[in-house]
Short mmCIF file of C-alpha atoms in Angstrom, two decimals:
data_model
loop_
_atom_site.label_atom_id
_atom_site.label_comp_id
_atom_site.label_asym_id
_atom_site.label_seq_id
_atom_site.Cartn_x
_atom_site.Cartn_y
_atom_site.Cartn_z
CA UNK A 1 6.86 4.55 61.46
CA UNK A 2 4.06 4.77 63.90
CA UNK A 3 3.90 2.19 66.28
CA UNK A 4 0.18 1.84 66.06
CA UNK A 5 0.23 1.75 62.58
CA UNK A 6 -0.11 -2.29 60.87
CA UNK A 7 3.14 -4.09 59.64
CA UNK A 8 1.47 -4.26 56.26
CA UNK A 9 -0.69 -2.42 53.87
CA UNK A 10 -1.85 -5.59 52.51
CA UNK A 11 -1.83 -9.08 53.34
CA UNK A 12 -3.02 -11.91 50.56
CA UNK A 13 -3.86 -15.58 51.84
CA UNK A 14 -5.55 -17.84 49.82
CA UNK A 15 -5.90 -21.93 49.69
CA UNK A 16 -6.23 -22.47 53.70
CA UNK A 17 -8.88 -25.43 53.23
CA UNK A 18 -10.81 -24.84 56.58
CA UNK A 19 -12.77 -28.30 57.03
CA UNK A 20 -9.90 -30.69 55.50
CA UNK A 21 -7.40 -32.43 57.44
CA UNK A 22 -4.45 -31.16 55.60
CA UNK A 23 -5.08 -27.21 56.50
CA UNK A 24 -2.21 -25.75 58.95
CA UNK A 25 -4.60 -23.59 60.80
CA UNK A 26 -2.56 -23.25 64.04
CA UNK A 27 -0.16 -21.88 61.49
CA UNK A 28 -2.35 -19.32 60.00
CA UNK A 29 -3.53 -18.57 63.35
CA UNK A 30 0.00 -17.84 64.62
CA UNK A 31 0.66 -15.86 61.25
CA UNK A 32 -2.70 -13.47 61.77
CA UNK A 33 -1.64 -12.69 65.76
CA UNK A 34 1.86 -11.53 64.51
CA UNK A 35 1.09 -9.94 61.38
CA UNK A 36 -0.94 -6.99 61.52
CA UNK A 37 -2.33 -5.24 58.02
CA UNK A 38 -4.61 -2.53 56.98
CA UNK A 39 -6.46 -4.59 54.23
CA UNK A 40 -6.40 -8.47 54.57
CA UNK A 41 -7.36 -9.92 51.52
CA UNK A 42 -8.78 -13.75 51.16
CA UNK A 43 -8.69 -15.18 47.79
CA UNK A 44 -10.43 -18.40 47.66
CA UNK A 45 -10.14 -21.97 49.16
CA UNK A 46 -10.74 -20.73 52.41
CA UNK A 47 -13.65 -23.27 53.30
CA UNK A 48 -13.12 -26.92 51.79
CA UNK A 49 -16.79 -27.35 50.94
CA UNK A 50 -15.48 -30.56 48.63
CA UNK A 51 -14.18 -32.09 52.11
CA UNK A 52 -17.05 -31.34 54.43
CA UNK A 53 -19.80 -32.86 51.82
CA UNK A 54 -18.00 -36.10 52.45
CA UNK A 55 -16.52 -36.07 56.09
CA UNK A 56 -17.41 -33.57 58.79
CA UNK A 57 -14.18 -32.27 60.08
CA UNK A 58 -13.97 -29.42 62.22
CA UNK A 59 -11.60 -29.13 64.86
CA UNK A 60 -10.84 -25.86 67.39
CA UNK A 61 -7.87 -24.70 65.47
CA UNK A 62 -10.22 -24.14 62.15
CA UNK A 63 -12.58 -21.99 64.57
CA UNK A 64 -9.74 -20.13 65.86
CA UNK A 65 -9.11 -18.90 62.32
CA UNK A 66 -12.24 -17.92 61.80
CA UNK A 67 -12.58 -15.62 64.95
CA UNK A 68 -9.01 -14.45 64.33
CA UNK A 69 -10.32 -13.12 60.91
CA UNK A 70 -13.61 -11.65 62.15
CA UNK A 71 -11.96 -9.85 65.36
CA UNK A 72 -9.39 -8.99 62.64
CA UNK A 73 -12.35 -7.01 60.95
CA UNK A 74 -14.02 -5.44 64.13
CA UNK A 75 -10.39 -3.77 64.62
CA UNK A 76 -10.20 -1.54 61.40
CA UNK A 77 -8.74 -4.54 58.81
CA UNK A 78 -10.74 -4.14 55.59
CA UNK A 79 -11.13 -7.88 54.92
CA UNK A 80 -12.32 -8.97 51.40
CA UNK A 81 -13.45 -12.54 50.40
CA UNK A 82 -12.68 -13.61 47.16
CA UNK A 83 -14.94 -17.45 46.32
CA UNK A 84 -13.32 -19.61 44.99
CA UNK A 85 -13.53 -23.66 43.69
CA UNK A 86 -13.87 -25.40 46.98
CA UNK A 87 -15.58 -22.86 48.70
CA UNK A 88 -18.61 -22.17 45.15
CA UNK A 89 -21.23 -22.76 47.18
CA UNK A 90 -21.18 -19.09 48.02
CA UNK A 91 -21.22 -18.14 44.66
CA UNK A 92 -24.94 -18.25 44.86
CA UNK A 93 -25.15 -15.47 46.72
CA UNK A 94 -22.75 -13.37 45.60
CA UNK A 95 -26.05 -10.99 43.86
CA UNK A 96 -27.41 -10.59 47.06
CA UNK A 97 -24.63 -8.60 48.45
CA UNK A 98 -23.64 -10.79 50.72
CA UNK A 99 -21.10 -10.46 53.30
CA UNK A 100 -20.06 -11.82 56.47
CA UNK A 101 -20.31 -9.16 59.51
CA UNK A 102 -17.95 -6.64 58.49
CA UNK A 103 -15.82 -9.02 55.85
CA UNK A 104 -17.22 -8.76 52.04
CA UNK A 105 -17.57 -11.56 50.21
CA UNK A 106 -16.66 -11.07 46.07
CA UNK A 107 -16.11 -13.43 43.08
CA UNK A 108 -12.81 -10.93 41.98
CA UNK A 109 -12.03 -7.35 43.20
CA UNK A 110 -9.50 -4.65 41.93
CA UNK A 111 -6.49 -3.72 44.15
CA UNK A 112 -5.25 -0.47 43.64
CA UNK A 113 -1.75 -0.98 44.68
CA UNK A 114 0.92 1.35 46.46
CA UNK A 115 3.20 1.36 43.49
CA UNK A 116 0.00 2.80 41.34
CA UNK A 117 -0.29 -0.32 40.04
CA UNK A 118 -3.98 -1.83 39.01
CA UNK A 119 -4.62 -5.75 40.26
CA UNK A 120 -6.81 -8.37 39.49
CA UNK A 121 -7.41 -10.35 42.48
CA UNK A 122 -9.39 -13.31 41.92
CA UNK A 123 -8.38 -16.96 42.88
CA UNK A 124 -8.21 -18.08 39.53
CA UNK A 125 -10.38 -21.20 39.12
CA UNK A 126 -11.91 -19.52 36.35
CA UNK A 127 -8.09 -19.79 34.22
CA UNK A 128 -7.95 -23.43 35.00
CA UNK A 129 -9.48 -26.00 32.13
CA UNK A 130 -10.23 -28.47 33.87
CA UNK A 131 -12.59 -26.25 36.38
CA UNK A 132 -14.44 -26.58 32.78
CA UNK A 133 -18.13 -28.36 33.02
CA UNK A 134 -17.22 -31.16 31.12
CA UNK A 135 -13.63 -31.98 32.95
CA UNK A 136 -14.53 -31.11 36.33
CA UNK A 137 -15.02 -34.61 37.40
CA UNK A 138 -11.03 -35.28 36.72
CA UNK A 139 -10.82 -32.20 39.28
CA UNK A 140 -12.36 -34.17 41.69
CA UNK A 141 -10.39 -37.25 41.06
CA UNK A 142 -7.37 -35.50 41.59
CA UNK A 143 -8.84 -33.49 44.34
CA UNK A 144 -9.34 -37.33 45.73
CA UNK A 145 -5.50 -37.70 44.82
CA UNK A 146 -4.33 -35.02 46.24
CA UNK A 147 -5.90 -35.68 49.50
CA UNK A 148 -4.20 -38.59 49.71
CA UNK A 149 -0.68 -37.63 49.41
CA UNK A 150 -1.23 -35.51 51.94
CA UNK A 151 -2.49 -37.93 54.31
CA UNK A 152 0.77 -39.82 53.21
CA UNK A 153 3.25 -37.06 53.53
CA UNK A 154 1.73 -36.78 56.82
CA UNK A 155 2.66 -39.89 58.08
CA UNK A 156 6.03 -39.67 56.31
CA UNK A 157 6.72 -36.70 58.30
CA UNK A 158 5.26 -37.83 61.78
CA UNK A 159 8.70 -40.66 61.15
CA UNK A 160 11.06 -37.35 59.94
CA UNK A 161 10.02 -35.55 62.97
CA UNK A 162 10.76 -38.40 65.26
CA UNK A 163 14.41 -38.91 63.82
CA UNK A 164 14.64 -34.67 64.12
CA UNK A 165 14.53 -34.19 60.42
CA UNK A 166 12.33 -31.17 59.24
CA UNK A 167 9.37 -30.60 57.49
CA UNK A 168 9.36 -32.52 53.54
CA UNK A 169 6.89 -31.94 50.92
CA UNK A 170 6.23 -34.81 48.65
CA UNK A 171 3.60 -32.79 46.67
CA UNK A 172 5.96 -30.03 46.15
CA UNK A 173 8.88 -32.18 45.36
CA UNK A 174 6.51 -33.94 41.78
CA UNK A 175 5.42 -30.32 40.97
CA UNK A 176 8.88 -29.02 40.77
CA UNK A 177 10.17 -32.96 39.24
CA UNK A 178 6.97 -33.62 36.99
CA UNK A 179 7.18 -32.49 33.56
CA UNK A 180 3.07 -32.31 33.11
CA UNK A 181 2.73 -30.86 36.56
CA UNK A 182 4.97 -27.70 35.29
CA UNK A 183 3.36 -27.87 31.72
CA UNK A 184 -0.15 -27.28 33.94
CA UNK A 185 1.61 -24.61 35.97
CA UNK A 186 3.29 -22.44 33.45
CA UNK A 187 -0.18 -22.68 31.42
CA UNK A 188 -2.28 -21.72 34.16
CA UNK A 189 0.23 -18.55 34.67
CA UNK A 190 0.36 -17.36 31.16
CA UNK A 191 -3.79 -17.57 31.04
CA UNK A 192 -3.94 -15.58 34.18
CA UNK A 193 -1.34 -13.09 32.15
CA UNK A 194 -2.93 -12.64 29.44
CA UNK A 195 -6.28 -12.48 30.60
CA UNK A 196 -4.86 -9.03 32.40
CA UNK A 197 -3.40 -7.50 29.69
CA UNK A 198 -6.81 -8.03 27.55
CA UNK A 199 -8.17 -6.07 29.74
CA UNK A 200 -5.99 -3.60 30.68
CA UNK A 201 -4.71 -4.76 34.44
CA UNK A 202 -1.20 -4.18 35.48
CA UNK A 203 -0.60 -7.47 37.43
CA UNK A 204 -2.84 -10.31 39.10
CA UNK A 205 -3.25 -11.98 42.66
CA UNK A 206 -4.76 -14.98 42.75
CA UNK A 207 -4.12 -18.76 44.49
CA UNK A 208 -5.90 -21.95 43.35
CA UNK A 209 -2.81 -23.94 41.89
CA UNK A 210 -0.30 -24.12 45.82
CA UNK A 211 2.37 -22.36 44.07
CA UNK A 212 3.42 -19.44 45.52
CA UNK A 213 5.20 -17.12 42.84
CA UNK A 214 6.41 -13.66 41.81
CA UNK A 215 7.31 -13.35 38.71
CA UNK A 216 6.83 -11.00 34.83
CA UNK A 217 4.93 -12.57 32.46
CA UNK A 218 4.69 -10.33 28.98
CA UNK A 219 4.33 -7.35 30.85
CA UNK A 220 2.46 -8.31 33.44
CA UNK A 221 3.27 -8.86 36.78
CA UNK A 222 1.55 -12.20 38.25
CA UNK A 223 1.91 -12.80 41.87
CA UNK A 224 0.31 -16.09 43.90
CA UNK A 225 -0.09 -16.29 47.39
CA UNK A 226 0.70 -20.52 47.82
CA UNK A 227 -1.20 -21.94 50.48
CA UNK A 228 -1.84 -23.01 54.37
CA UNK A 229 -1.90 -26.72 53.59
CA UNK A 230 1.88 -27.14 52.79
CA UNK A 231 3.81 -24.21 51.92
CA UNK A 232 1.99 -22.03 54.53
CA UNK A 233 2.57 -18.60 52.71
CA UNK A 234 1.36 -15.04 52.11
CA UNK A 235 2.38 -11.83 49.39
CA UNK A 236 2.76 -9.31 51.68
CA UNK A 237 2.57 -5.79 50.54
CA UNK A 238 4.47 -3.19 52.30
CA UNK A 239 3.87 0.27 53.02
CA UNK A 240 6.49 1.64 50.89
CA UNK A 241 4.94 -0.25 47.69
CA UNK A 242 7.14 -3.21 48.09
CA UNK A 243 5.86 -6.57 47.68
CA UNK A 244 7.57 -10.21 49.20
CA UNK A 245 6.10 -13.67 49.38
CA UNK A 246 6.47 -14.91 52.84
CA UNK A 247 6.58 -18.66 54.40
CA UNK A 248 5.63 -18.98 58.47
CA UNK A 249 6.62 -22.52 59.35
CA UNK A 250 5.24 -23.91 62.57
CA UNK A 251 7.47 -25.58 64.68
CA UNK A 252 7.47 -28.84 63.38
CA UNK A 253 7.87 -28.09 60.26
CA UNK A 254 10.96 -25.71 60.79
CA UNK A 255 14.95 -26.83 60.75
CA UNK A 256 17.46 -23.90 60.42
CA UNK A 257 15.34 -21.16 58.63
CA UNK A 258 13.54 -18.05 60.63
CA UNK A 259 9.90 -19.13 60.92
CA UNK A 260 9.05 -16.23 58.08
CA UNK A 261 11.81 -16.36 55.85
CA UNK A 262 11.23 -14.63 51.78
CA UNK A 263 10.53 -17.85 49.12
CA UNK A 264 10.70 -14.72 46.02
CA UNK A 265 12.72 -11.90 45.43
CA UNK A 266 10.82 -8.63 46.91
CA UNK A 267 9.24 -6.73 43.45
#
C-alpha cells in the first residue's frame, strides 16, 4: 500500500453531540489524528442544538473537533454532512446549497461502496415515530432522561475510576436488559430495511438510535455507526471493500482491550 495513501476509504461518525456535556470529544479528536480516510462521512447529531437552546456549553475540546474536521477537508478528505434531529436547525438551509468551507452539508446522500454496493446514508430520524409531529414532545422528555443518566453514569464512573475499575455504561446495560428498549431498536432497524429495499438500495448507514450494528436484515445490509457520547465508535470502510465497526476508548475508559478493538464481525 502506499504510504501516503489514507488508512480508510471511508470513515462514518455520527451522534458526537458537540455542545452537550456527555460528548467524548477528546476521544473523537484522538480518533480523527490517527485515522486518516479519503471520504469522512458525518451523519447527524453532530451539533446538540437541543442542549445549547437551554445551557451554553462549549468547551476547547468541542472546538478542537471542529478544526480537526475542517483541516481534515483542506487536506483532500471529501467530508459530507448529513442533518440530523439535534442538529434540524440546518435543515432550513439545506435548498440553498449550503455548505461549510469545503464540507457539504445534506439531509441523506448515496454511497457508492467498494464492494459495488449502493447506500443510503442518512441518520435516520426520519424512521423513528416518535420524531413524528405529534410525539415529538416525548422525544424531548426522554432526550431530558437521557441526559440525565448520563450525568449519573458520570459520576458512577468518576468512583469506578478511582477504585481502577474501567469504563461502565448504564445506558447501554437497559438497552441490551430492557425489553421495550430492544422492541424500539429492532423496529427502528427493520423500518430503515425496508425503507431500502422499496427503493431499491443495497444497504443503509445511518446513527440516531447509539447502537452501533452490522447486521442482514431481509436482504439488506443495515450498518450504524453508534456514537461519541458512550460507545465512542465508527464503520470503517476499507480499501479492499471490507467494512468493521470500530470502538476508540480514551484512557479512562479503557481496562484490558486495545484502544480500537472490532464491536461486529467485519462484512
Amino acid at each position: 500500500m502506499d504510504s501516503l495513501q489514507p488508512k480508510y476509504k471511508s470513515i462514518f461518525i455520527s451522534d458526537i453531540h458537540l455542545g452537550s456535556e456527555g460528548c467524548q470529544a477528546e476521544a473523537l479528536c484522538d480518533f480523527l489524528k490517527s485515522n486518516t480516510c479519503e471520504k469522512l462521512y458525518l451523519v447527524g447529531d453532530i451539533i446538540d442544538g437541543w442542549r445549547l437552546r437551554k445551557k451554553w456549553f462549549w468547551p476547547q475540546a468541542h472546538t478542537n473537533v471542529i478544526r480537526r474536521i475542517l483541516t481534515a477537508s483542506k487536506r483532500d478528505t471529501e467530508v459530507v454532512y448529513i442533518v440530523g434531529n439535534h442538529d434540524e436547525f440546518l435543515r432550513a438551509f439545506l435548498g440553498f446549497g449550503m455548505s461549510f468551507g469545503y464540507i457539504d452539508v445534506k439531509n441523506r446522500i448515496t454511497h457508492q461502496g467498494v464492494d459495488g454496493k449502493r447506500y443510503l446514508v442518512v441518520h435516520g430520524d426520519m424512521f423513528d415515530g416518535m420524531m413524528r409531529s405529534d410525539r415529538k414532545w416525548i422525544m424531548f422528555l426522554g432526550d431530558n432522561a437521557y441526559n440525565f443518566m448520563l450525568m449519573v453514569n458520570t459520576k458512577l464512573n468518576q468512583v469506578r475510576r478511582r477504585l481502577g475499575l474501567p469504563y461502565w455504561s448504564l445506558s447501554n446495560e437497559l438497552k441490551k436488559r430492557t425489553k421495550k428498549a430492544l422492541n424500539y431498536i429492532h423496529s427502528f432497524e427493520g423500518h430503515v430495511a425496508d425503507y431500502c429495499k422499496r427503493k431499491g438500495f443495497d444497504g443503509a448507514i445511518c446513527g440516531h438510535i447509539h447502537v452501533a450494528e452490522m447486521r442482514e436484515i431481509d436482504g439488506i445490509t443495515y450498518m450504524n455507526d453508534g456514537d461519541w457520547v458512550e460507545s465512542c465508535s465508527a464503520l470503517v470502510e476499507h480499501h479492499d471493500g471490507k467494512w468493521e465497526l470500530v470502538e476508540h476508548k480514551p484512557e479512562f475508559m479503557r481496562s484490558s482491550v486495545k484502544s480500537e478493538e472490532l464491536v461486529a464481525a467485519p462484512l
